[in-house]
Amino acid sequence: MLYQESGNGDMSTVKKNDPLNWELAADSLKGSYFEEVRRMVDENRNPVVRIGGENLTFGQVMAVAKPDKAVRVELSEAARERVKASSDWVLESINKGTDRQGAALQSELIRFLNAGIFGNGAEGCHKLPHS
């Protein structure tokens, strides 16, 4: 909220357009360090991590990353539709041969990381053919 003086000493509330959600970000930082750590520990102990595509907390990442803990990850249906649409767009762009930042990088990384796995060892060089 933004407060503006009306000239007679009255501080009335003026709603300001916040397209970058700075106010929401500032509100999320309110509270003590102890409360934040306690919230992360509680999220870490949760056996189910629900991902909706809006935010991902450090506690959720910790819960999934722990090798000794079996955590089930659930993806919301709304997020599933967005992931599918994004995946379809990337595949369509690759099939058309359109260079897209990230998609071209992924295909080149796959080519690079698979280099050397072909052949029987008699050849001097194990490389994938150029695309």
mmCIF file with all atom_site columns, C-alpha atoms in Angstrom:
data_model
loop_
_atom_site.group_PDB
_atom_site.id
_atom_site.type_symbol
_atom_site.label_atom_id
_atom_site.label_alt_id
_atom_site.label_comp_id
_atom_site.label_asym_id
_atom_site.label_entity_id
_atom_site.label_seq_id
_atom_site.pdbx_PDB_ins_code
_atom_site.Cartn_x
_atom_site.Cartn_y
_atom_site.Cartn_z
_atom_site.occupancy
_atom_site.B_iso_or_equiv
_atom_site.pdbx_formal_charge
_atom_site.auth_seq_id
_atom_site.auth_comp_id
_atom_site.auth_asym_id
_atom_site.auth_atom_id
_atom_site.pdbx_PDB_model_num
ATOM 1   C CA . MET A 1 1   ? 0.000  0.000   0.000   1.00 0.00 ? 1   MET A CA 1
ATOM 2   C CA . LEU A 1 2   ? 1.043  3.533   -0.626  1.00 0.00 ? 2   LEU A CA 1
ATOM 3   C CA . TYR A 1 3   ? -0.059 6.320   1.682   1.00 0.00 ? 3   TYR A CA 1
ATOM 4   C CA . GLN A 1 4   ? -0.671 9.794   0.362   1.00 0.00 ? 4   GLN A CA 1
ATOM 5   C CA . GLU A 1 5   ? -1.477 12.911  2.342   1.00 0.00 ? 5   GLU A CA 1
ATOM 6   C CA . SER A 1 6   ? -4.623 14.646  1.145   1.00 0.00 ? 6   SER A CA 1
ATOM 7   C CA . GLY A 1 7   ? -3.504 18.099  2.310   1.00 0.00 ? 7   GLY A CA 1
ATOM 8   C CA . ASN A 1 8   ? -5.597 18.240  5.479   1.00 0.00 ? 8   ASN A CA 1
ATOM 9   C CA . GLY A 1 9   ? -3.455 15.780  7.438   1.00 0.00 ? 9   GLY A CA 1
ATOM 10  C CA . ASP A 1 10  ? -5.503 12.760  6.387   1.00 0.00 ? 10  ASP A CA 1
ATOM 11  C CA . MET A 1 11  ? -3.334 9.843   5.283   1.00 0.00 ? 11  MET A CA 1
ATOM 12  C CA . SER A 1 12  ? -5.575 7.959   2.882   1.00 0.00 ? 12  SER A CA 1
ATOM 13  C CA . THR A 1 13  ? -4.599 4.721   1.240   1.00 0.00 ? 13  THR A CA 1
ATOM 14  C CA . VAL A 1 14  ? -3.854 4.805   -2.465  1.00 0.00 ? 14  VAL A CA 1
ATOM 15  C CA . LYS A 1 15  ? -3.626 1.506   -4.328  1.00 0.00 ? 15  LYS A CA 1
ATOM 16  C CA . LYS A 1 16  ? -0.616 1.440   -6.646  1.00 0.00 ? 16  LYS A CA 1
ATOM 17  C CA . ASN A 1 17  ? -0.193 -0.768  -9.682  1.00 0.00 ? 17  ASN A CA 1
ATOM 18  C CA . ASP A 1 18  ? 2.521  -3.336  -8.879  1.00 0.00 ? 18  ASP A CA 1
ATOM 19  C CA . PRO A 1 19  ? 3.115  -5.496  -11.995 1.00 0.00 ? 19  PRO A CA 1
ATOM 20  C CA . LEU A 1 20  ? 6.370  -6.940  -10.616 1.00 0.00 ? 20  LEU A CA 1
ATOM 21  C CA . ASN A 1 21  ? 4.752  -7.915  -7.289  1.00 0.00 ? 21  ASN A CA 1
ATOM 22  C CA . TRP A 1 22  ? 7.319  -6.072  -5.181  1.00 0.00 ? 22  TRP A CA 1
ATOM 23  C CA . GLU A 1 23  ? 4.787  -5.655  -2.377  1.00 0.00 ? 23  GLU A CA 1
ATOM 24  C CA . LEU A 1 24  ? 4.070  -9.392  -2.339  1.00 0.00 ? 24  LEU A CA 1
ATOM 25  C CA . ALA A 1 25  ? 7.810  -10.116 -2.261  1.00 0.00 ? 25  ALA A CA 1
ATOM 26  C CA . ALA A 1 26  ? 8.290  -7.698  0.629   1.00 0.00 ? 26  ALA A CA 1
ATOM 27  C CA . ASP A 1 27  ? 5.393  -9.283  2.526   1.00 0.00 ? 27  ASP A CA 1
ATOM 28  C CA . SER A 1 28  ? 6.963  -12.720 2.114   1.00 0.00 ? 28  SER A CA 1
ATOM 29  C CA . LEU A 1 29  ? 10.103 -11.442 3.869   1.00 0.00 ? 29  LEU A CA 1
ATOM 30  C CA . LYS A 1 30  ? 8.221  -10.342 6.978   1.00 0.00 ? 30  LYS A CA 1
ATOM 31  C CA . GLY A 1 31  ? 8.776  -12.363 10.129  1.00 0.00 ? 31  GLY A CA 1
ATOM 32  C CA . SER A 1 32  ? 11.757 -13.636 12.000  1.00 0.00 ? 32  SER A CA 1
ATOM 33  C CA . TYR A 1 33  ? 14.607 -15.838 10.882  1.00 0.00 ? 33  TYR A CA 1
ATOM 34  C CA . PHE A 1 34  ? 13.446 -18.474 13.368  1.00 0.00 ? 34  PHE A CA 1
ATOM 35  C CA . GLU A 1 35  ? 9.965  -18.569 11.805  1.00 0.00 ? 35  GLU A CA 1
ATOM 36  C CA . GLU A 1 36  ? 11.477 -18.967 8.338   1.00 0.00 ? 36  GLU A CA 1
ATOM 37  C CA . VAL A 1 37  ? 13.734 -21.842 9.420   1.00 0.00 ? 37  VAL A CA 1
ATOM 38  C CA . ARG A 1 38  ? 10.852 -23.509 11.250  1.00 0.00 ? 38  ARG A CA 1
ATOM 39  C CA . ARG A 1 39  ? 8.690  -23.256 8.114   1.00 0.00 ? 39  ARG A CA 1
ATOM 40  C CA . MET A 1 40  ? 11.490 -24.794 5.990   1.00 0.00 ? 40  MET A CA 1
ATOM 41  C CA . VAL A 1 41  ? 11.930 -27.665 8.464   1.00 0.00 ? 41  VAL A CA 1
ATOM 42  C CA . ASP A 1 42  ? 8.178  -28.331 8.453   1.00 0.00 ? 42  ASP A CA 1
ATOM 43  C CA . GLU A 1 43  ? 8.151  -28.387 4.640   1.00 0.00 ? 43  GLU A CA 1
ATOM 44  C CA . ASN A 1 44  ? 11.184 -30.674 4.645   1.00 0.00 ? 44  ASN A CA 1
ATOM 45  C CA . ARG A 1 45  ? 9.378  -33.177 6.880   1.00 0.00 ? 45  ARG A CA 1
ATOM 46  C CA . ASN A 1 46  ? 6.285  -33.279 4.694   1.00 0.00 ? 46  ASN A CA 1
ATOM 47  C CA . PRO A 1 47  ? 6.034  -36.646 2.851   1.00 0.00 ? 47  PRO A CA 1
ATOM 48  C CA . VAL A 1 48  ? 4.279  -35.030 -0.135  1.00 0.00 ? 48  VAL A CA 1
ATOM 49  C CA . VAL A 1 49  ? 5.548  -32.037 -2.115  1.00 0.00 ? 49  VAL A CA 1
ATOM 50  C CA . ARG A 1 50  ? 2.848  -30.355 -4.180  1.00 0.00 ? 50  ARG A CA 1
ATOM 51  C CA . ILE A 1 51  ? 4.080  -28.326 -7.139  1.00 0.00 ? 51  ILE A CA 1
ATOM 52  C CA . GLY A 1 52  ? 1.705  -25.864 -8.721  1.00 0.00 ? 52  GLY A CA 1
ATOM 53  C CA . GLY A 1 53  ? 4.038  -23.772 -10.846 1.00 0.00 ? 53  GLY A CA 1
ATOM 54  C CA . GLU A 1 54  ? 3.642  -20.573 -8.850  1.00 0.00 ? 54  GLU A CA 1
ATOM 55  C CA . ASN A 1 55  ? 6.454  -20.948 -6.341  1.00 0.00 ? 55  ASN A CA 1
ATOM 56  C CA . LEU A 1 56  ? 8.977  -23.485 -5.155  1.00 0.00 ? 56  LEU A CA 1
ATOM 57  C CA . THR A 1 57  ? 10.381 -23.121 -1.676  1.00 0.00 ? 57  THR A CA 1
ATOM 58  C CA . PHE A 1 58  ? 13.761 -24.105 -0.335  1.00 0.00 ? 58  PHE A CA 1
ATOM 59  C CA . GLY A 1 59  ? 12.079 -26.546 2.064   1.00 0.00 ? 59  GLY A CA 1
ATOM 60  C CA . GLN A 1 60  ? 10.382 -28.334 -0.843  1.00 0.00 ? 60  GLN A CA 1
ATOM 61  C CA . VAL A 1 61  ? 13.672 -28.626 -2.736  1.00 0.00 ? 61  VAL A CA 1
ATOM 62  C CA . MET A 1 62  ? 15.396 -29.986 0.390   1.00 0.00 ? 62  MET A CA 1
ATOM 63  C CA . ALA A 1 63  ? 12.635 -32.565 0.891   1.00 0.00 ? 63  ALA A CA 1
ATOM 64  C CA . VAL A 1 64  ? 12.956 -33.909 -2.657  1.00 0.00 ? 64  VAL A CA 1
ATOM 65  C CA . ALA A 1 65  ? 16.771 -33.785 -2.730  1.00 0.00 ? 65  ALA A CA 1
ATOM 66  C CA . LYS A 1 66  ? 17.336 -35.877 0.387   1.00 0.00 ? 66  LYS A CA 1
ATOM 67  C CA . PRO A 1 67  ? 18.519 -39.328 -0.747  1.00 0.00 ? 67  PRO A CA 1
ATOM 68  C CA . ASP A 1 68  ? 17.445 -41.121 2.435   1.00 0.00 ? 68  ASP A CA 1
ATOM 69  C CA . LYS A 1 69  ? 13.845 -39.916 2.386   1.00 0.00 ? 69  LYS A CA 1
ATOM 70  C CA . ALA A 1 70  ? 11.079 -41.121 0.097   1.00 0.00 ? 70  ALA A CA 1
ATOM 71  C CA . VAL A 1 71  ? 9.024  -38.079 -0.847  1.00 0.00 ? 71  VAL A CA 1
ATOM 72  C CA . ARG A 1 72  ? 6.166  -38.165 -3.304  1.00 0.00 ? 72  ARG A CA 1
ATOM 73  C CA . VAL A 1 73  ? 5.966  -35.216 -5.704  1.00 0.00 ? 73  VAL A CA 1
ATOM 74  C CA . GLU A 1 74  ? 2.526  -34.211 -6.950  1.00 0.00 ? 74  GLU A CA 1
ATOM 75  C CA . LEU A 1 75  ? 2.079  -31.874 -9.895  1.00 0.00 ? 75  LEU A CA 1
ATOM 76  C CA . SER A 1 76  ? -1.181 -29.918 -9.994  1.00 0.00 ? 76  SER A CA 1
ATOM 77  C CA . GLU A 1 77  ? -3.402 -30.457 -13.016 1.00 0.00 ? 77  GLU A CA 1
ATOM 78  C CA . ALA A 1 78  ? -3.149 -26.784 -13.980 1.00 0.00 ? 78  ALA A CA 1
ATOM 79  C CA . ALA A 1 79  ? 0.647  -27.007 -13.914 1.00 0.00 ? 79  ALA A CA 1
ATOM 80  C CA . ARG A 1 80  ? 0.566  -30.294 -15.827 1.00 0.00 ? 80  ARG A CA 1
ATOM 81  C CA . GLU A 1 81  ? -1.310 -28.601 -18.677 1.00 0.00 ? 81  GLU A CA 1
ATOM 82  C CA . ARG A 1 82  ? 1.246  -25.768 -18.810 1.00 0.00 ? 82  ARG A CA 1
ATOM 83  C CA . VAL A 1 83  ? 4.177  -28.219 -18.777 1.00 0.00 ? 83  VAL A CA 1
ATOM 84  C CA . LYS A 1 84  ? 2.574  -30.223 -21.605 1.00 0.00 ? 84  LYS A CA 1
ATOM 85  C CA . ALA A 1 85  ? 1.977  -27.075 -23.680 1.00 0.00 ? 85  ALA A CA 1
ATOM 86  C CA . SER A 1 86  ? 5.581  -25.972 -23.161 1.00 0.00 ? 86  SER A CA 1
ATOM 87  C CA . SER A 1 87  ? 6.904  -29.420 -24.049 1.00 0.00 ? 87  SER A CA 1
ATOM 88  C CA . ASP A 1 88  ? 4.786  -29.542 -27.213 1.00 0.00 ? 88  ASP A CA 1
ATOM 89  C CA . TRP A 1 89  ? 6.064  -26.092 -28.249 1.00 0.00 ? 89  TRP A CA 1
ATOM 90  C CA . VAL A 1 90  ? 9.708  -27.132 -27.761 1.00 0.00 ? 90  VAL A CA 1
ATOM 91  C CA . LEU A 1 91  ? 9.214  -30.385 -29.723 1.00 0.00 ? 91  LEU A CA 1
ATOM 92  C CA . GLU A 1 92  ? 7.425  -28.547 -32.524 1.00 0.00 ? 92  GLU A CA 1
ATOM 93  C CA . SER A 1 93  ? 10.227 -25.964 -32.724 1.00 0.00 ? 93  SER A CA 1
ATOM 94  C CA . ILE A 1 94  ? 12.882 -28.689 -32.835 1.00 0.00 ? 94  ILE A CA 1
ATOM 95  C CA . ASN A 1 95  ? 11.000 -30.632 -35.522 1.00 0.00 ? 95  ASN A CA 1
ATOM 96  C CA . LYS A 1 96  ? 10.722 -27.473 -37.643 1.00 0.00 ? 96  LYS A CA 1
ATOM 97  C CA . GLY A 1 97  ? 14.445 -26.872 -37.215 1.00 0.00 ? 97  GLY A CA 1
ATOM 98  C CA . THR A 1 98  ? 13.846 -23.549 -35.527 1.00 0.00 ? 98  THR A CA 1
ATOM 99  C CA . ASP A 1 99  ? 16.654 -22.566 -33.216 1.00 0.00 ? 99  ASP A CA 1
ATOM 100 C CA . ARG A 1 100 ? 15.370 -21.869 -29.750 1.00 0.00 ? 100 ARG A CA 1
ATOM 101 C CA . GLN A 1 101 ? 17.615 -20.886 -26.887 1.00 0.00 ? 101 GLN A CA 1
ATOM 102 C CA . GLY A 1 102 ? 17.750 -23.810 -24.498 1.00 0.00 ? 102 GLY A CA 1
ATOM 103 C CA . ALA A 1 103 ? 16.310 -26.382 -26.910 1.00 0.00 ? 103 ALA A CA 1
ATOM 104 C CA . ALA A 1 104 ? 19.320 -26.174 -29.241 1.00 0.00 ? 104 ALA A CA 1
ATOM 105 C CA . LEU A 1 105 ? 21.595 -26.274 -26.217 1.00 0.00 ? 105 LEU A CA 1
ATOM 106 C CA . GLN A 1 106 ? 19.903 -29.425 -24.936 1.00 0.00 ? 106 GLN A CA 1
ATOM 107 C CA . SER A 1 107 ? 20.285 -31.266 -28.233 1.00 0.00 ? 107 SER A CA 1
ATOM 108 C CA . GLU A 1 108 ? 23.953 -30.240 -28.509 1.00 0.00 ? 108 GLU A CA 1
ATOM 109 C CA . LEU A 1 109 ? 24.607 -31.355 -24.922 1.00 0.00 ? 109 LEU A CA 1
ATOM 110 C CA . ILE A 1 110 ? 23.085 -34.737 -25.725 1.00 0.00 ? 110 ILE A CA 1
ATOM 111 C CA . ARG A 1 111 ? 25.338 -35.025 -28.786 1.00 0.00 ? 111 ARG A CA 1
ATOM 112 C CA . PHE A 1 112 ? 28.382 -33.958 -26.767 1.00 0.00 ? 112 PHE A CA 1
ATOM 113 C CA . LEU A 1 113 ? 27.718 -36.251 -23.806 1.00 0.00 ? 113 LEU A CA 1
ATOM 114 C CA . ASN A 1 114 ? 27.038 -39.266 -26.023 1.00 0.00 ? 114 ASN A CA 1
ATOM 115 C CA . ALA A 1 115 ? 30.274 -38.792 -27.973 1.00 0.00 ? 115 ALA A CA 1
ATOM 116 C CA . GLY A 1 116 ? 32.583 -41.709 -27.375 1.00 0.00 ? 116 GLY A CA 1
ATOM 117 C CA . ILE A 1 117 ? 29.972 -44.350 -26.619 1.00 0.00 ? 117 ILE A CA 1
ATOM 118 C CA . PHE A 1 118 ? 29.810 -45.692 -30.157 1.00 0.00 ? 118 PHE A CA 1
ATOM 119 C CA . GLY A 1 119 ? 32.231 -47.998 -31.887 1.00 0.00 ? 119 GLY A CA 1
ATOM 120 C CA . ASN A 1 120 ? 34.149 -51.083 -30.835 1.00 0.00 ? 120 ASN A CA 1
ATOM 121 C CA . GLY A 1 121 ? 37.393 -49.418 -29.823 1.00 0.00 ? 121 GLY A CA 1
ATOM 122 C CA . ALA A 1 122 ? 39.214 -50.209 -33.088 1.00 0.00 ? 122 ALA A CA 1
ATOM 123 C CA . GLU A 1 123 ? 38.490 -46.790 -34.527 1.00 0.00 ? 123 GLU A CA 1
ATOM 124 C CA . GLY A 1 124 ? 40.607 -43.875 -33.452 1.00 0.00 ? 124 GLY A CA 1
ATOM 125 C CA . CYS A 1 125 ? 37.648 -41.578 -32.875 1.00 0.00 ? 125 CYS A CA 1
ATOM 126 C CA . HIS A 1 126 ? 34.208 -42.177 -31.407 1.00 0.00 ? 126 HIS A CA 1
ATOM 127 C CA . LYS A 1 127 ? 32.048 -39.222 -32.402 1.00 0.00 ? 127 LYS A CA 1
ATOM 128 C CA . LEU A 1 128 ? 28.472 -38.772 -33.448 1.00 0.00 ? 128 LEU A CA 1
ATOM 129 C CA . PRO A 1 129 ? 27.952 -37.684 -37.031 1.00 0.00 ? 129 PRO A CA 1
ATOM 130 C CA . HIS A 1 130 ? 27.314 -33.972 -37.552 1.00 0.00 ? 130 HIS A CA 1
ATOM 131 C CA . SER A 1 131 ? 23.648 -33.038 -37.561 1.00 0.00 ? 131 SER A CA 1
#
